[in-house]
Tab-separated table of C-alpha atoms in Angstrom:
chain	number	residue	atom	x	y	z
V	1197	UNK	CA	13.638	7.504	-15.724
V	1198	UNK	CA	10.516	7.339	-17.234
V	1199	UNK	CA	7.079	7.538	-15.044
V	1200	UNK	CA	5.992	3.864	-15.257
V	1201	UNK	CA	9.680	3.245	-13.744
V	1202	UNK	CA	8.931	5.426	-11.054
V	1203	UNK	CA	5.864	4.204	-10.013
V	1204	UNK	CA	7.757	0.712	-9.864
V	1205	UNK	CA	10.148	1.893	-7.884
V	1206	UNK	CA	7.658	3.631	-5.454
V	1207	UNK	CA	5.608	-0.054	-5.599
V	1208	UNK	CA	9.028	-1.385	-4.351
V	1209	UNK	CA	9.287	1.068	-1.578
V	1210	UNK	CA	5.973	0.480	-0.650
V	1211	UNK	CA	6.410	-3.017	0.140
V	1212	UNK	CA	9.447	-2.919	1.437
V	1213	UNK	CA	7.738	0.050	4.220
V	1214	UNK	CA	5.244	-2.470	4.838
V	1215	UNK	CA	7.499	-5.209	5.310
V	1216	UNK	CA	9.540	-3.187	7.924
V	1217	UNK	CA	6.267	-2.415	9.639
V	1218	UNK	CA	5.067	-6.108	9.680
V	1219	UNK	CA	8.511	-6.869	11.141
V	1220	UNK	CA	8.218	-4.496	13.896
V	1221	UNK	CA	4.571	-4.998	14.729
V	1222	UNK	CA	6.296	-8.776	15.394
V	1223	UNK	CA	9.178	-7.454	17.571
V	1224	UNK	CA	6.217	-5.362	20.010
V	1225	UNK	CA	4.639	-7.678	22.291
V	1226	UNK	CA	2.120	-7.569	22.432
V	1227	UNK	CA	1.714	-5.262	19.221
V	1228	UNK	CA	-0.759	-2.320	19.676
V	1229	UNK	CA	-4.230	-3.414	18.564
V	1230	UNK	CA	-4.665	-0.412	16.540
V	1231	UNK	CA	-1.454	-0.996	14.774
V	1232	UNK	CA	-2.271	-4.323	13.423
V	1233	UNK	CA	-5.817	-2.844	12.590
V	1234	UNK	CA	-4.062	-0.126	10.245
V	1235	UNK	CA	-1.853	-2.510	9.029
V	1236	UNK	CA	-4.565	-4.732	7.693
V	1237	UNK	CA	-6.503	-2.332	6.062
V	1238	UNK	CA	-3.625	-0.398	4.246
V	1239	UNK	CA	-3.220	-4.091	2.452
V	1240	UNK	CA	-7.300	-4.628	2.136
V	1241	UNK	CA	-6.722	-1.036	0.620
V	1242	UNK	CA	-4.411	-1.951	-1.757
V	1243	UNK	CA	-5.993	-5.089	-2.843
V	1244	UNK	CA	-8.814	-2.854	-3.441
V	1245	UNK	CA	-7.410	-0.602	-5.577
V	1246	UNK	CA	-5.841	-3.352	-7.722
V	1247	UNK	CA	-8.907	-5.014	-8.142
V	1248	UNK	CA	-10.299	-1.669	-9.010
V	1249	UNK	CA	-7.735	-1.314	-11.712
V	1250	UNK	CA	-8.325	-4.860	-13.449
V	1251	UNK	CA	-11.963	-4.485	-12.860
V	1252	UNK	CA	-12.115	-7.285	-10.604
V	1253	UNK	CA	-15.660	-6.882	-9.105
V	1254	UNK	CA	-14.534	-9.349	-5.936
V	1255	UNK	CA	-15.548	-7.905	-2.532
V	1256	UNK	CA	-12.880	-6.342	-0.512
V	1257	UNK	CA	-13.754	-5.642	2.624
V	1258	UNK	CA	-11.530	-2.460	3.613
V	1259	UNK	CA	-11.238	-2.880	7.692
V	1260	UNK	CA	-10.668	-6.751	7.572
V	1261	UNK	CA	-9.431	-8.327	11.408
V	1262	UNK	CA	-6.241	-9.875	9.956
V	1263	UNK	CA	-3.929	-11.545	12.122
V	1264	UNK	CA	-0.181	-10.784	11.482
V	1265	UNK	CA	0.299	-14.140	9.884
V	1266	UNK	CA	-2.798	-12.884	7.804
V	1267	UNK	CA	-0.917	-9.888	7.216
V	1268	UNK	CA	1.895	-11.167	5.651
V	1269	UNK	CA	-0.172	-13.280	3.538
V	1270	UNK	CA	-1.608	-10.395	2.016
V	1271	UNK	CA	2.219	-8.778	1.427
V	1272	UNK	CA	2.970	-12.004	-0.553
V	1273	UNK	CA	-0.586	-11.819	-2.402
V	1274	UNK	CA	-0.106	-7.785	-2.830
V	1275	UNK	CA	3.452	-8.116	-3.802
V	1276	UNK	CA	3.096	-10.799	-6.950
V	1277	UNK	CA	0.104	-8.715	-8.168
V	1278	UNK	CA	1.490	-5.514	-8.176
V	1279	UNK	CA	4.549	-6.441	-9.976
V	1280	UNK	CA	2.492	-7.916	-12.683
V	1281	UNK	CA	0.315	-5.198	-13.177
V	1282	UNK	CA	3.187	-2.878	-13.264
V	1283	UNK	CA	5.116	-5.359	-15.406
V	1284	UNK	CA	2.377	-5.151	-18.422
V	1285	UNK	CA	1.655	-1.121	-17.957
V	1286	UNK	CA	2.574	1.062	-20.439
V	1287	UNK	CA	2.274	4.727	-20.665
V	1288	UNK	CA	-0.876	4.585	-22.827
V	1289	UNK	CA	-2.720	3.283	-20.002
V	1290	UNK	CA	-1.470	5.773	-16.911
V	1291	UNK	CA	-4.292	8.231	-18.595
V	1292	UNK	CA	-7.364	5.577	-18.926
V	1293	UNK	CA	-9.817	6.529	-16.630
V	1294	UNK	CA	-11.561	3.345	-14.698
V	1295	UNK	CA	-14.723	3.611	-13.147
V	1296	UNK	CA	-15.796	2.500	-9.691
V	1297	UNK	CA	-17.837	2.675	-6.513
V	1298	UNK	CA	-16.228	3.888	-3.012
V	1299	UNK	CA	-17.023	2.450	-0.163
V	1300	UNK	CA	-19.614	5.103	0.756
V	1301	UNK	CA	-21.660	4.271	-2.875
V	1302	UNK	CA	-20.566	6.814	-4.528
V	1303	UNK	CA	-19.824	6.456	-8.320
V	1304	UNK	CA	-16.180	8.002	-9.005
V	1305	UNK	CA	-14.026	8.222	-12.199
V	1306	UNK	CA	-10.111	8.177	-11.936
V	1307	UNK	CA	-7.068	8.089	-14.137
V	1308	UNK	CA	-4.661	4.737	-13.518
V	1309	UNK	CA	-1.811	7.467	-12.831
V	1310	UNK	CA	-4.196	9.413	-9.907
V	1311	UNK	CA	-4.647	5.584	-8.711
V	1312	UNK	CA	-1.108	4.417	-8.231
V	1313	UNK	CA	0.005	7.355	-6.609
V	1314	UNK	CA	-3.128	7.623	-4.182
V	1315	UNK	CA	-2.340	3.712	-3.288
V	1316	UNK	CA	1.458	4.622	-2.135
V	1317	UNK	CA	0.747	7.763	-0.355
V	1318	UNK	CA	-2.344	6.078	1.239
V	1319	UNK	CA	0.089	3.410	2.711
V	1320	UNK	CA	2.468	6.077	4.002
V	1321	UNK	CA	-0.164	7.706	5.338
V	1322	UNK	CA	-1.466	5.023	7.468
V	1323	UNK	CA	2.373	3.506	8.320
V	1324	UNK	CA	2.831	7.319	10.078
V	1325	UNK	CA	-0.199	6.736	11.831
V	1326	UNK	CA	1.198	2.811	13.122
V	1327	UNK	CA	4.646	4.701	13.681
V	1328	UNK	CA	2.810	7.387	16.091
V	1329	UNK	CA	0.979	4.796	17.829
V	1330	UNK	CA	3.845	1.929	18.658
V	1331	UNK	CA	5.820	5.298	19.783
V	1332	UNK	CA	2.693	6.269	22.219
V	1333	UNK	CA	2.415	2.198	23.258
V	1334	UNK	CA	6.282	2.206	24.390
V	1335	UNK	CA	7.431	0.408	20.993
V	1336	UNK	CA	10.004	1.507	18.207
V	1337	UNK	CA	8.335	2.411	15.164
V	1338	UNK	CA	9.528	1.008	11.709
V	1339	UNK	CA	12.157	3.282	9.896
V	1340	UNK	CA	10.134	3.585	6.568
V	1341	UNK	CA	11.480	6.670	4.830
V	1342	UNK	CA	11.263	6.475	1.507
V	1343	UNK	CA	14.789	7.645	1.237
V	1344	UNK	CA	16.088	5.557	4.200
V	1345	UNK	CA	14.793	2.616	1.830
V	1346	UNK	CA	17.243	4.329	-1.155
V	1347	UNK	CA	20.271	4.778	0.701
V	1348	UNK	CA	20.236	1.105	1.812
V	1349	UNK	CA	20.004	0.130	-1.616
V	1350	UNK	CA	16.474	-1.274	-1.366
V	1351	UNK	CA	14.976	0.259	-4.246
V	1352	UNK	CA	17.243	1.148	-7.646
Protein backbone atom coordinates (compact mmCIF):
# COMPACT_ATOMS: atom_id res chain seq x y z
CA UNK A 1 0.00 0.00 0.00
CA UNK A 2 1.31 3.03 -1.08
CA UNK A 3 1.16 6.37 1.25
CA UNK A 4 -1.57 8.31 -0.62
CA UNK A 5 -3.67 4.93 0.02
CA UNK A 6 -3.01 5.20 3.50
CA UNK A 7 -3.87 8.49 4.10
CA UNK A 8 -7.29 7.51 2.34
CA UNK A 9 -7.82 4.96 4.40
CA UNK A 10 -7.02 7.02 7.60
CA UNK A 11 -9.57 9.90 5.87
CA UNK A 12 -12.08 6.94 5.97
CA UNK A 13 -11.46 6.17 9.54
CA UNK A 14 -11.67 9.55 10.39
CA UNK A 15 -15.09 10.00 9.32
CA UNK A 16 -16.34 7.06 10.19
CA UNK A 17 -14.85 8.07 14.22
CA UNK A 18 -16.71 11.12 13.77
CA UNK A 19 -19.75 9.61 12.62
CA UNK A 20 -19.81 7.21 15.67
CA UNK A 21 -19.29 10.24 17.86
CA UNK A 22 -22.13 12.31 16.21
CA UNK A 23 -24.27 9.19 16.76
CA UNK A 24 -23.59 8.97 20.34
CA UNK A 25 -23.61 12.65 21.18
CA UNK A 26 -27.49 11.92 19.74
CA UNK A 27 -28.11 8.86 21.99
CA UNK A 28 -26.91 11.29 25.42
CA UNK A 29 -29.63 13.45 26.41
CA UNK A 30 -29.05 15.87 26.84
CA UNK A 31 -25.42 15.61 25.22
CA UNK A 32 -22.63 17.31 27.30
CA UNK A 33 -22.22 20.91 26.14
CA UNK A 34 -18.60 20.54 25.90
CA UNK A 35 -18.93 17.52 23.77
CA UNK A 36 -20.86 19.09 21.05
CA UNK A 37 -18.41 22.15 21.40
CA UNK A 38 -15.36 19.72 20.52
CA UNK A 39 -17.24 18.12 18.09
CA UNK A 40 -17.83 21.26 16.11
CA UNK A 41 -14.58 22.51 16.06
CA UNK A 42 -12.70 19.20 15.15
CA UNK A 43 -14.99 19.66 11.75
CA UNK A 44 -14.37 23.74 11.61
CA UNK A 45 -10.73 22.26 12.00
CA UNK A 46 -10.83 20.18 9.26
CA UNK A 47 -12.57 22.45 6.94
CA UNK A 48 -9.76 24.62 7.79
CA UNK A 49 -7.13 22.65 6.90
CA UNK A 50 -8.72 21.74 3.55
CA UNK A 51 -9.21 25.11 2.67
CA UNK A 52 -5.67 25.62 3.69
CA UNK A 53 -4.60 22.98 1.27
CA UNK A 54 -6.57 24.36 -1.91
CA UNK A 55 -5.73 27.82 -0.86
CA UNK A 56 -9.17 28.70 -0.26
CA UNK A 57 -8.78 32.09 1.59
CA UNK A 58 -12.68 31.68 3.02
CA UNK A 59 -12.94 32.40 6.78
CA UNK A 60 -13.23 29.49 9.03
CA UNK A 61 -14.01 30.25 12.17
CA UNK A 62 -12.34 27.35 14.37
CA UNK A 63 -14.79 27.28 17.67
CA UNK A 64 -18.10 27.66 15.62
CA UNK A 65 -21.60 26.95 18.05
CA UNK A 66 -22.89 24.20 15.72
CA UNK A 67 -25.89 22.42 16.55
CA UNK A 68 -25.77 18.58 16.00
CA UNK A 69 -27.90 18.89 12.93
CA UNK A 70 -25.11 21.53 12.05
CA UNK A 71 -22.73 18.96 12.81
CA UNK A 72 -23.65 16.50 10.56
CA UNK A 73 -23.91 18.97 7.90
CA UNK A 74 -20.41 19.62 8.13
CA UNK A 75 -19.62 15.50 8.03
CA UNK A 76 -21.51 15.50 4.66
CA UNK A 77 -19.64 18.85 3.50
CA UNK A 78 -16.15 17.39 5.06
CA UNK A 79 -16.74 14.00 3.70
CA UNK A 80 -17.34 14.91 -0.30
CA UNK A 81 -14.32 17.27 -0.05
CA UNK A 82 -11.94 15.15 1.37
CA UNK A 83 -12.51 12.36 -0.94
CA UNK A 84 -11.94 14.64 -3.80
CA UNK A 85 -8.93 16.08 -2.69
CA UNK A 86 -7.58 12.72 -1.91
CA UNK A 87 -9.03 11.40 -5.17
CA UNK A 88 -6.74 13.92 -7.42
CA UNK A 89 -3.43 13.66 -4.97
CA UNK A 90 -0.57 12.17 -6.15
CA UNK A 91 2.68 11.56 -4.52
CA UNK A 92 4.34 14.59 -6.15
CA UNK A 93 2.26 16.77 -4.16
CA UNK A 94 2.53 15.04 -0.39
CA UNK A 95 6.06 17.13 -0.37
CA UNK A 96 4.69 20.75 -1.65
CA UNK A 97 4.89 22.95 1.05
CA UNK A 98 1.65 25.47 1.34
CA UNK A 99 1.81 28.52 3.12
CA UNK A 100 -0.60 29.92 5.68
CA UNK A 101 -1.58 31.94 8.72
CA UNK A 102 -2.67 30.18 12.19
CA UNK A 103 -5.11 31.38 14.04
CA UNK A 104 -2.77 33.27 16.38
CA UNK A 105 -1.20 35.36 13.03
CA UNK A 106 1.51 33.63 12.73
CA UNK A 107 2.93 32.90 9.20
CA UNK A 108 3.75 28.97 9.00
CA UNK A 109 5.04 26.74 6.13
CA UNK A 110 4.00 22.96 5.95
CA UNK A 111 4.34 19.98 3.70
CA UNK A 112 0.68 18.47 2.36
CA UNK A 113 1.99 15.07 4.01
CA UNK A 114 2.70 16.98 7.73
CA UNK A 115 -1.00 18.38 6.94
CA UNK A 116 -3.01 15.25 6.44
CA UNK A 117 -1.61 13.50 9.17
CA UNK A 118 -1.89 16.54 11.71
CA UNK A 119 -5.79 16.75 10.50
CA UNK A 120 -6.45 12.88 11.57
CA UNK A 121 -4.55 12.85 14.72
CA UNK A 122 -6.06 16.30 15.58
CA UNK A 123 -9.57 14.63 15.31
CA UNK A 124 -8.52 11.71 17.50
CA UNK A 125 -7.23 13.90 19.71
CA UNK A 126 -10.24 15.88 20.38
CA UNK A 127 -12.80 12.54 20.00
CA UNK A 128 -10.58 11.22 23.34
CA UNK A 129 -11.26 14.35 24.87
CA UNK A 130 -15.51 13.98 23.93
CA UNK A 131 -14.98 10.20 25.00
CA UNK A 132 -13.51 11.39 28.59
CA UNK A 133 -16.14 13.84 29.01
CA UNK A 134 -19.60 11.78 28.04
CA UNK A 135 -17.78 9.08 30.47
CA UNK A 136 -17.48 11.94 33.36
CA UNK A 137 -21.34 13.23 32.30
CA UNK A 138 -22.77 9.51 32.90
CA UNK A 139 -22.84 8.74 28.97
CA UNK A 140 -21.11 5.90 26.84
CA UNK A 141 -18.46 7.22 24.81
CA UNK A 142 -18.18 6.31 21.01
CA UNK A 143 -15.96 3.16 20.29
CA UNK A 144 -13.60 4.95 17.75
CA UNK A 145 -10.45 2.85 17.62
CA UNK A 146 -8.91 3.02 14.67
CA UNK A 147 -8.59 -0.69 14.66
CA UNK A 148 -12.10 -1.36 16.08
CA UNK A 149 -13.09 0.54 12.71
CA UNK A 150 -10.72 -2.33 10.72
CA UNK A 151 -11.95 -5.32 12.25
CA UNK A 152 -15.57 -4.37 11.42
CA UNK A 153 -14.63 -4.00 8.00
CA UNK A 154 -15.14 -0.23 7.88
CA UNK A 155 -12.09 0.77 6.28
CA UNK A 156 -10.16 -1.73 3.54
Amino acid sequence: MDFIEHLRRLFAYDDWANRETLRLLRAAEPPPARSQKLLAHILAAELLWRGRLVEDDEPVVVWPELSLEGCEARLGQLSGLWQSYLGALDGRQLSHRVAYVNSKGEPWESAVEDVLLHVVMHSAYHRGQIASDMRNAGHTPAYTDFIHCVRQGLVK
